[in-house]
Structure formats: C-alpha cells, structure tokens
PDB file of C-alpha atoms in Angstrom:
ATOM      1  CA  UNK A 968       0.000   0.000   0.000  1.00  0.00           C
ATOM      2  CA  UNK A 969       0.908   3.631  -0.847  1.00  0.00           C
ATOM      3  CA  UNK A 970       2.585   5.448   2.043  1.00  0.00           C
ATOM      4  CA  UNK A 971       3.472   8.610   2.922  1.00  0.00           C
ATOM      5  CA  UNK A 972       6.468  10.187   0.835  1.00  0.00           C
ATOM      6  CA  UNK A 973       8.888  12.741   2.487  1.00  0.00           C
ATOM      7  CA  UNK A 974      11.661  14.333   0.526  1.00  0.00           C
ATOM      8  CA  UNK A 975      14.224  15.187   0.887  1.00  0.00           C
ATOM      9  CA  UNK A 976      15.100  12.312   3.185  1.00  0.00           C
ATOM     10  CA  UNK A 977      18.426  13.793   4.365  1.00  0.00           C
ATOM     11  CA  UNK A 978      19.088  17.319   4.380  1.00  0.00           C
ATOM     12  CA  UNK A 979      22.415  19.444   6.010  1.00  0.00           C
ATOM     13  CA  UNK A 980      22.214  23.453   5.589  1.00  0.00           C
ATOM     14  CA  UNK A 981      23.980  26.210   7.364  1.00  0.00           C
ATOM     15  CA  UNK A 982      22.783  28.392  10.171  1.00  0.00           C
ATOM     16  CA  UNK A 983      20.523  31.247   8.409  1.00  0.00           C
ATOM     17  CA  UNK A 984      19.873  29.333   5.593  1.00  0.00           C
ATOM     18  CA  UNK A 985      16.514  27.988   4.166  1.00  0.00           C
ATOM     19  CA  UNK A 986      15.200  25.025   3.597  1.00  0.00           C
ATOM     20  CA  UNK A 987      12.237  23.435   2.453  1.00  0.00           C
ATOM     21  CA  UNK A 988      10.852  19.921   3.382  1.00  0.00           C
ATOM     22  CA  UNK A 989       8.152  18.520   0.796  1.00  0.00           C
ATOM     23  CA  UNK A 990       5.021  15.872   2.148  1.00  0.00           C
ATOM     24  CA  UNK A 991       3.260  14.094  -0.414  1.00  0.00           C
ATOM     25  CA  UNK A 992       0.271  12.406   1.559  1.00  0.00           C
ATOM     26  CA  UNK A 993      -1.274   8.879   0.946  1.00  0.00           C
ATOM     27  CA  UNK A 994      -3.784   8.933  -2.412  1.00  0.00           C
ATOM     28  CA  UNK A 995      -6.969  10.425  -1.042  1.00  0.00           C
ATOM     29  CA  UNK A 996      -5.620  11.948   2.084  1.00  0.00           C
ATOM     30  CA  UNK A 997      -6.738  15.372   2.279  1.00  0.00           C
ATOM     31  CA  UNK A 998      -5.277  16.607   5.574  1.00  0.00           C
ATOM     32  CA  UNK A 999      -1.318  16.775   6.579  1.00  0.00           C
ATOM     33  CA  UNK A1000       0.312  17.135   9.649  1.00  0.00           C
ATOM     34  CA  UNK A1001       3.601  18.269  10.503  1.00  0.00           C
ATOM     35  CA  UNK A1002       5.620  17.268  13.498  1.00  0.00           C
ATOM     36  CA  UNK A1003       9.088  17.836  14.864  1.00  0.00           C
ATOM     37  CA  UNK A1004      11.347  15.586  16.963  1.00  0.00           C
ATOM     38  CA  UNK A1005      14.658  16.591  18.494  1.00  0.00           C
ATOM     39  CA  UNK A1006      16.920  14.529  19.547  1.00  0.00           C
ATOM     40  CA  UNK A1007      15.651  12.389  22.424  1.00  0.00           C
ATOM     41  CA  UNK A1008      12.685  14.293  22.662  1.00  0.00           C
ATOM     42  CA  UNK A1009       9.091  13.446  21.567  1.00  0.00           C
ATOM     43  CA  UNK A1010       7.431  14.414  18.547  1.00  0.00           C
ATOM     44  CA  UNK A1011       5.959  18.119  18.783  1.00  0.00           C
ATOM     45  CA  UNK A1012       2.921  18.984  16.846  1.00  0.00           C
ATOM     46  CA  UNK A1013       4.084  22.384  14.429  1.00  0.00           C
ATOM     47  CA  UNK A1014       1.112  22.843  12.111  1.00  0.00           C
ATOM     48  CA  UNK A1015      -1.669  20.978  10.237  1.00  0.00           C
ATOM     49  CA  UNK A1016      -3.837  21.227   6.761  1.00  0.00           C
ATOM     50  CA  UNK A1017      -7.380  19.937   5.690  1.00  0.00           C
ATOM     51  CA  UNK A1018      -8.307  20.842   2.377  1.00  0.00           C
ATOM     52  CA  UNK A1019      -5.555  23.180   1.315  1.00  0.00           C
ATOM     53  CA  UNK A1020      -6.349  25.261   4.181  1.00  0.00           C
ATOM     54  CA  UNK A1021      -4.878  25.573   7.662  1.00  0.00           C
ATOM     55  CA  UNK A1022      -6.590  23.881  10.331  1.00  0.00           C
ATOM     56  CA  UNK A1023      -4.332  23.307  13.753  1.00  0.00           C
ATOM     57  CA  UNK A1024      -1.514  25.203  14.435  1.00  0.00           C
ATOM     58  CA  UNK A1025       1.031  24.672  17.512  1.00  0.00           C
ATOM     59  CA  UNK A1026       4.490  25.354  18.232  1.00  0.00           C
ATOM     60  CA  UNK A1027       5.601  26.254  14.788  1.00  0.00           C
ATOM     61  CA  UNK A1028       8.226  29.259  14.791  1.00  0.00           C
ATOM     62  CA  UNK A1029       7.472  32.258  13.163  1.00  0.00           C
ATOM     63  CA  UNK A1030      10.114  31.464  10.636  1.00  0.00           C
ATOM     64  CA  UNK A1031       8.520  28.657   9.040  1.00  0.00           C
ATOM     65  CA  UNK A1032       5.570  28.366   7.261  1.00  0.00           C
ATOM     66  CA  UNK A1033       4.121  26.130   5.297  1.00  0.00           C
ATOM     67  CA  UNK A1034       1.281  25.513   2.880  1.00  0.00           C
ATOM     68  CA  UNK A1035      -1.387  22.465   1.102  1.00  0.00           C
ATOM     69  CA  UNK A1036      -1.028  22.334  -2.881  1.00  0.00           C
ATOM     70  CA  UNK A1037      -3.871  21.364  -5.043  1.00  0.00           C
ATOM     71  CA  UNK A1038      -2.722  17.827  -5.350  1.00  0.00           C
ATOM     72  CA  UNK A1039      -2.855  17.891  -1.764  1.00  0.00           C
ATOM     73  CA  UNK A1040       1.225  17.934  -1.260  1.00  0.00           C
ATOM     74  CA  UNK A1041       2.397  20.317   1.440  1.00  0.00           C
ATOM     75  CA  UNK A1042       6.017  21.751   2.066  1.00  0.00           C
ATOM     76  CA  UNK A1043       7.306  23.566   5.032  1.00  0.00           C
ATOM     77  CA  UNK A1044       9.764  26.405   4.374  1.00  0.00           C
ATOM     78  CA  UNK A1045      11.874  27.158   7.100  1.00  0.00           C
ATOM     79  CA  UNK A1046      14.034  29.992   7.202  1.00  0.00           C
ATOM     80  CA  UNK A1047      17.016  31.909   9.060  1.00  0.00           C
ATOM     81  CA  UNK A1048      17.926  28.140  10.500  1.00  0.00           C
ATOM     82  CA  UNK A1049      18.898  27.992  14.133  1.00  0.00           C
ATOM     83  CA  UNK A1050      21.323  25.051  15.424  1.00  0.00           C
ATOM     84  CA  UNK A1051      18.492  23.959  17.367  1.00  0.00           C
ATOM     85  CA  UNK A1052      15.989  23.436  13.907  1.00  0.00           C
ATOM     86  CA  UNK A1053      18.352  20.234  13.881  1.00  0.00           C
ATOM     87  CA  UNK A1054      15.664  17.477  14.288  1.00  0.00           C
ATOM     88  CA  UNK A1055      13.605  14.887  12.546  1.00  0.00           C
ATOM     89  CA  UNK A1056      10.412  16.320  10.609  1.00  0.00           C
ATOM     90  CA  UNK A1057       7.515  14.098  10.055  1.00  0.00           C
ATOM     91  CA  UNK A1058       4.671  14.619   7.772  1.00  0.00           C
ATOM     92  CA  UNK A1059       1.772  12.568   8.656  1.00  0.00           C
ATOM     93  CA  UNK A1060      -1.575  12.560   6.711  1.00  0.00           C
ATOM     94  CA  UNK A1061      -5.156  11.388   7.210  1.00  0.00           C
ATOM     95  CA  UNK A1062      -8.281  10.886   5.433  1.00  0.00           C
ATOM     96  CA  UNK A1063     -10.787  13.690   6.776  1.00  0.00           C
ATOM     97  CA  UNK A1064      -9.602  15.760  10.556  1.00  0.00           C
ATOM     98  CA  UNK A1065     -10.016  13.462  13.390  1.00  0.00           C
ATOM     99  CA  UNK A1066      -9.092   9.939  11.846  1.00  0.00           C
ATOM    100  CA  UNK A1067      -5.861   7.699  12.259  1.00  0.00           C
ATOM    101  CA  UNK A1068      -2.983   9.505  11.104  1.00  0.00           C
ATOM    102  CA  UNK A1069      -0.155   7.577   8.973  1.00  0.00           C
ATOM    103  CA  UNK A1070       3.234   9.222   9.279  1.00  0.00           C
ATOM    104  CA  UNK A1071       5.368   9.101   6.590  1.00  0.00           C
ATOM    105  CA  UNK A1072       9.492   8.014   7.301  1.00  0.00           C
ATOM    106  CA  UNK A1073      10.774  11.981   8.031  1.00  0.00           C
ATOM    107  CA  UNK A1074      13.083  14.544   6.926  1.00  0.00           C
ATOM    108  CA  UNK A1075      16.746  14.506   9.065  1.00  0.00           C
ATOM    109  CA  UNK A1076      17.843  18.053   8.993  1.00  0.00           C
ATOM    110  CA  UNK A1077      21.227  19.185  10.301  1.00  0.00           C
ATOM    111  CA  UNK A1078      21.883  22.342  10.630  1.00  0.00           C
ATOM    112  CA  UNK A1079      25.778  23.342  10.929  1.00  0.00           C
TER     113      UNK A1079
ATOM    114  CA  UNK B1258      -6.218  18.297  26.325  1.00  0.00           C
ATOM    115  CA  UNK B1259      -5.992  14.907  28.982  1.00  0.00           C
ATOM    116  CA  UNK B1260      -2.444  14.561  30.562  1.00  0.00           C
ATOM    117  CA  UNK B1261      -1.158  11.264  30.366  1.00  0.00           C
ATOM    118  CA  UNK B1262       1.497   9.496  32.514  1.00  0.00           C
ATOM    119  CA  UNK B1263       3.262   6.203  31.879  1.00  0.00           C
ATOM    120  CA  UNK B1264       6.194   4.071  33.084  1.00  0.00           C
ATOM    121  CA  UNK B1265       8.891   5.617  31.753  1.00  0.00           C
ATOM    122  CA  UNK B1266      10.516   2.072  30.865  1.00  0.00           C
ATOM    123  CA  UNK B1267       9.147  -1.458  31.003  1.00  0.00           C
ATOM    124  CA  UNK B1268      11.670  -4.626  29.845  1.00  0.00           C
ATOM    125  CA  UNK B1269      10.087  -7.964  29.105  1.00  0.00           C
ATOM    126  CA  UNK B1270      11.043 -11.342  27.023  1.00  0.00           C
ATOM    127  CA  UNK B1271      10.221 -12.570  24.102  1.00  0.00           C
ATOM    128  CA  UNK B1272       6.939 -14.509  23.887  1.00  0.00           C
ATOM    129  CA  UNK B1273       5.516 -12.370  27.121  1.00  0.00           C
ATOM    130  CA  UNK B1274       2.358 -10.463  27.593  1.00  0.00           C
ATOM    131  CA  UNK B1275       2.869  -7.124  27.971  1.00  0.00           C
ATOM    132  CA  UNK B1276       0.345  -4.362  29.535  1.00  0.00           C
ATOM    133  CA  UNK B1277       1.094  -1.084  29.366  1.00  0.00           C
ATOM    134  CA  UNK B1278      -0.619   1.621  31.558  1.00  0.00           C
ATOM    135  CA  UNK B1279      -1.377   5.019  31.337  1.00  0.00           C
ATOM    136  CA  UNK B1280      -3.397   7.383  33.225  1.00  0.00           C
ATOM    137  CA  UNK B1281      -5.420   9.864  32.179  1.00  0.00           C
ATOM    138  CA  UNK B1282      -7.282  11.335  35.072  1.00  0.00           C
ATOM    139  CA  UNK B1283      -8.566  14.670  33.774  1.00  0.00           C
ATOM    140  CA  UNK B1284      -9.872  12.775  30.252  1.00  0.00           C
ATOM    141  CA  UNK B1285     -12.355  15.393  28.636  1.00  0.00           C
ATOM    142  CA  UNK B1286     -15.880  13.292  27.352  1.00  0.00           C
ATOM    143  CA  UNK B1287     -14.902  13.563  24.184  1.00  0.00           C
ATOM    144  CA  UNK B1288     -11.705  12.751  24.402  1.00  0.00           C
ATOM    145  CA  UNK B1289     -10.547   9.727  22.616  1.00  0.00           C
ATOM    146  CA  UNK B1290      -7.286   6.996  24.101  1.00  0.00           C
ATOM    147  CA  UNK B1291      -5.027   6.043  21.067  1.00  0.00           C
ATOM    148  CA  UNK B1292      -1.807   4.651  21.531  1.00  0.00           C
ATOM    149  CA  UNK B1293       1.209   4.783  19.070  1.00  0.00           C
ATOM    150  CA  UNK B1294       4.489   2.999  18.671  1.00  0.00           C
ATOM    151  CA  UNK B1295       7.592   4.476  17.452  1.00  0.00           C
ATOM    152  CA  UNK B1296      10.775   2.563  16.494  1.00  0.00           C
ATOM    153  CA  UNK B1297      14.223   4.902  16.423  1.00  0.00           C
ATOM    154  CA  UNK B1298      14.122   7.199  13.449  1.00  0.00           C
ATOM    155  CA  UNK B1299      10.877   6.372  12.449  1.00  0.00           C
ATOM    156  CA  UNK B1300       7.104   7.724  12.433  1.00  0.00           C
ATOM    157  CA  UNK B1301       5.503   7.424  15.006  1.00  0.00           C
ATOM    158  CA  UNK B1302       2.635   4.336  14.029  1.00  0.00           C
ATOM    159  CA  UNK B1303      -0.883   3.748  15.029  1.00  0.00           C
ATOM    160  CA  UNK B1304      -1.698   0.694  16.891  1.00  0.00           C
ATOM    161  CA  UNK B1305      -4.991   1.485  18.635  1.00  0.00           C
ATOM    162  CA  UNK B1306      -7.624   3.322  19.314  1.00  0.00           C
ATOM    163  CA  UNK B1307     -10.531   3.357  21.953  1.00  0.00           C
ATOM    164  CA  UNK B1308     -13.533   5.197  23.917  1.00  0.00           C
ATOM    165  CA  UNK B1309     -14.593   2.485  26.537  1.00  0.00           C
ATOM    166  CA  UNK B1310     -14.726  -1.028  27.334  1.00  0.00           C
ATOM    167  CA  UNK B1311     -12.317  -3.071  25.292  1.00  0.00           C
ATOM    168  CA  UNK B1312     -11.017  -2.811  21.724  1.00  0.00           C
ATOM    169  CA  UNK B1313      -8.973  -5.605  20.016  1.00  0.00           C
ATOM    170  CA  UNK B1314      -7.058  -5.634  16.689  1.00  0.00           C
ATOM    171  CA  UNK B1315      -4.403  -7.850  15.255  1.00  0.00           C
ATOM    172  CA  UNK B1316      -1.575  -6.602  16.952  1.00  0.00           C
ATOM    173  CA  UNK B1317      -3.009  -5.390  20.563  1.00  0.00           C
ATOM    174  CA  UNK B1318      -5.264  -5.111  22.875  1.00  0.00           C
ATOM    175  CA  UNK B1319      -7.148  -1.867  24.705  1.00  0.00           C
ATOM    176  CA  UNK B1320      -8.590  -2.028  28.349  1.00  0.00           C
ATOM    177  CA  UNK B1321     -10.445   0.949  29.215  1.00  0.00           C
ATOM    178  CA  UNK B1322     -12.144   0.850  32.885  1.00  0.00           C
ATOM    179  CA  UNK B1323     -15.827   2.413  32.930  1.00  0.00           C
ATOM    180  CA  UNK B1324     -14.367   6.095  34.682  1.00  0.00           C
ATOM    181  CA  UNK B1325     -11.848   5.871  32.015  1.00  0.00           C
ATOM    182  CA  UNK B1326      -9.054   7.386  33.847  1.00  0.00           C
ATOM    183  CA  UNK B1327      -6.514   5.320  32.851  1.00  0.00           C
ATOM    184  CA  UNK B1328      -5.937   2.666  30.129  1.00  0.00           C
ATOM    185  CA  UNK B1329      -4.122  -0.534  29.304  1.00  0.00           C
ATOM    186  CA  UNK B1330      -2.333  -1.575  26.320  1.00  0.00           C
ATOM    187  CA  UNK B1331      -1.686  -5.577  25.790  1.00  0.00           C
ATOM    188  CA  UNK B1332       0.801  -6.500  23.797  1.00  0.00           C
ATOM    189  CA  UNK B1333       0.245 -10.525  23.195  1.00  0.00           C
ATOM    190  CA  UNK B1334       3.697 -12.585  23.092  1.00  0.00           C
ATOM    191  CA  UNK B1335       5.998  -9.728  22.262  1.00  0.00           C
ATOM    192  CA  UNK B1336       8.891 -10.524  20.086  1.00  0.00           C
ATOM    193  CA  UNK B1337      12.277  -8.633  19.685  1.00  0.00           C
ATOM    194  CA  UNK B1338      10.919  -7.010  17.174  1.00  0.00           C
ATOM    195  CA  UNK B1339       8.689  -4.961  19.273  1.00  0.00           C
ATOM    196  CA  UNK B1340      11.127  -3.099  21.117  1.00  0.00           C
ATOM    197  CA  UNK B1341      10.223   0.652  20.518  1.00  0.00           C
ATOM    198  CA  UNK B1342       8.766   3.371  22.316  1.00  0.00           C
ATOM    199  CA  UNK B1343       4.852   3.588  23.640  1.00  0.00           C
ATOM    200  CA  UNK B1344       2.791   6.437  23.516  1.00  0.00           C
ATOM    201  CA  UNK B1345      -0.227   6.930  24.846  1.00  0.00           C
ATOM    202  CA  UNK B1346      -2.615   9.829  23.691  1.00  0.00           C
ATOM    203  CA  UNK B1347      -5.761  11.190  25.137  1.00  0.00           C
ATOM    204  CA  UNK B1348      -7.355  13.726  23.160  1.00  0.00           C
ATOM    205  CA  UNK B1349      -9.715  14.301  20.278  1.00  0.00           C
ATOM    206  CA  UNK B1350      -9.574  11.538  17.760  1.00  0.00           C
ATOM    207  CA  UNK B1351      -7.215  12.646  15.677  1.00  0.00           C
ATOM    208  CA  UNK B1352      -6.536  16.442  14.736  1.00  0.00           C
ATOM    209  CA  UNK B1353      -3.190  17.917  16.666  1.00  0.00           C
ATOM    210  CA  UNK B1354      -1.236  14.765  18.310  1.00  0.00           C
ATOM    211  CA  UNK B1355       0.094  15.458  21.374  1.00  0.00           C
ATOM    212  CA  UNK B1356       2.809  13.280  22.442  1.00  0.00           C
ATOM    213  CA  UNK B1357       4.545  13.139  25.520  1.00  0.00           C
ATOM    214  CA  UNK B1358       6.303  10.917  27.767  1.00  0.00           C
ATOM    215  CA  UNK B1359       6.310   7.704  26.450  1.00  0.00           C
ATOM    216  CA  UNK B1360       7.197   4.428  27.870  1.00  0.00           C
ATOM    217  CA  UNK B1361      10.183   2.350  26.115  1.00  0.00           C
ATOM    218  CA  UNK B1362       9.713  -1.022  25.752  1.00  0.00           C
ATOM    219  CA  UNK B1363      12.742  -3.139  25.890  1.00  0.00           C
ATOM    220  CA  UNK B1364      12.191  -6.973  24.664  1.00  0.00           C
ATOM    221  CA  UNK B1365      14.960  -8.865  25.684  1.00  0.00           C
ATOM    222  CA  UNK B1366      15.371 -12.783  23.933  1.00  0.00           C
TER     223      UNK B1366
END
C-alpha cells in the first residue's frame, strides 16, 4: 500500500539558511500534519492542513511556514535556520480531521 | 487536552504479555485513548484506538475501565521485534497529536 512520501530524506544546511521539506500524503488523504522531533525528545505537533487550508496550528516558529497544494502535497519552508531546527520532521496525513494519522518516514535536517 | 502518565521504561522477554498503563485522570468526554508505537528514526505508528470497554485488533489489545481514567495496552507474546517506544494519547480523535512521555519497551530474547 501507498505510504506517505517525504523528501528530501536527508538534508544538512547552514545556520541562516533555508530550507524546504516537501510531504506528499497517501492517495486520497486530504489533511497533513507536521511534526518535529529533536533529539531524544518526543514528537511536537508544528502545524496541520485539511483541504488546502490551515486547520491546527502549535508550536511552529514564526520562521517557518508552510502551505497544502492542489494535489494535496504540502512543504514547510523554514528559514534563518537555528542550530536547534536540527531534528527529525515528520509529515503525517489522514483521510478527513479526526481519523488515524499515517506518518510518513521523516526529513533529518542538520543544521551546521 | 488529557495529561497522560506512563512508566517511563518497562523490559520484558520474548513470547511475554505485555500491559502497558497510562493514566489519564482529567480525560475530557470527548476525548478519545489512542496509543502509538515508534521505532528509532521512524514515524511514530498507530496501533490502537478506543472510547470504553475493550477494543482488540491484530496486533493489541485496549482495556479501558468504565471512569476511564486510565488505560491498558496488551501487547500478546511480544517478540524482539517490538522493542520501541509507547505512547499513549488522550485527546480528540485525531486532529493535533500530542505526544509526551512515552514508555520504552525493551524486549529482551
């Protein structure tokens, strides 16, 4: 079964540079999540999408955003990196708010 | 938004029953108890979810007392291969996980 894709996989930038993680969500999903993990810490909620548009929002920095595509793909830009933006990003999707989310392998970003 | 608190660590062997618990005493009514596993630099992956009573799938097992402050997973005959980390959520189904503390689960052979 179809599962969902992250890219890149792997990613190393600089302090103050950008970067931009892409989520393509199973077929049919039409909401995405985005999550953070540090190291040794638990995943932290940063912002959801259902239908395009915004839906949950939580700790997500002012220097990252992100946005839903019309094929339902979503990509968060982050910005001005910090040393501490080092941390695994997840992208999760579901069919419809409120169901079983399915969360795809995540994006490893080092920031030097 | 229930707090939740589990053991921090549990070990077992392979072919044991494991329970889990994790309480949830200020559970909203509408708060749903779904617990995920999450292996080491992976997603974190649903296993169950439940409102009351007892819910059973393939792979587990949910015990939910009738004040529903607190909840059991059962993992049947672990294997090595379930070594990972436990999470236990209590909050709207679905929407905004919120994961905290959850318990690692070492399987030794």
């Amino acid at each position: 079964a179809a599962g969902v894709i992250q890219s890149p996989r792997h990613l190393i930038k600089e302090k103050r540079e950008t970067a931009t993680l892409k989520c393509y969500p199973i077929p049919r999903h039409d909401t995405v999540y985005w999550y953070q993990q540090g190291p040794g810490q638990d995943p932290q909620f940063l912002i959801s999408f259902y239908e395009k548009m915004q839906s949950d929002k939580g700790s997500i920095p002012d220097r990252f955003s992100a946005q839903q595509f019309s094929d339902y793909h979503s990509e968060l830009n982050m910005s001005s990196l910090e040393l501490g933006d080092s941390a695994l990003y997840f992208c999760a999707s579901s069919f419809g708010r409120g169901y079983e989310q399915y969360f795809g392998p995540g994006t490893r970003l080092t920031v030097t | 938004l229930a707090k939740t608190t589990q053991p921090v660590s549990m070990d077992s062997y392979e072919g044991q029953e494991v329970n889990i618990t994790c309480s949830h005493n200020n559970i909203a009514t509408n708060d749903y108890i779904t617990w995920y596993q999450q292996f080491p630099s992976q997603g974190p992956r649903f296993i169950i979810q439940g409102y009351k009573t007892k819910v059973t799938n393939e792979v587990a097992s949910l015990f939910i007392p009738a004040d529903r402050k607190s909840s059991t997973l059962s993992l049947p005959r672990v294997s090595l291969s379930d070594t990972a980390v436990y999470y236990c959520l209590a909050d709207n189904a679905g929407n905004m996980l919120t994961f905290g503390g959850g318990t690692r689960l070492m399987v030794k052979p």
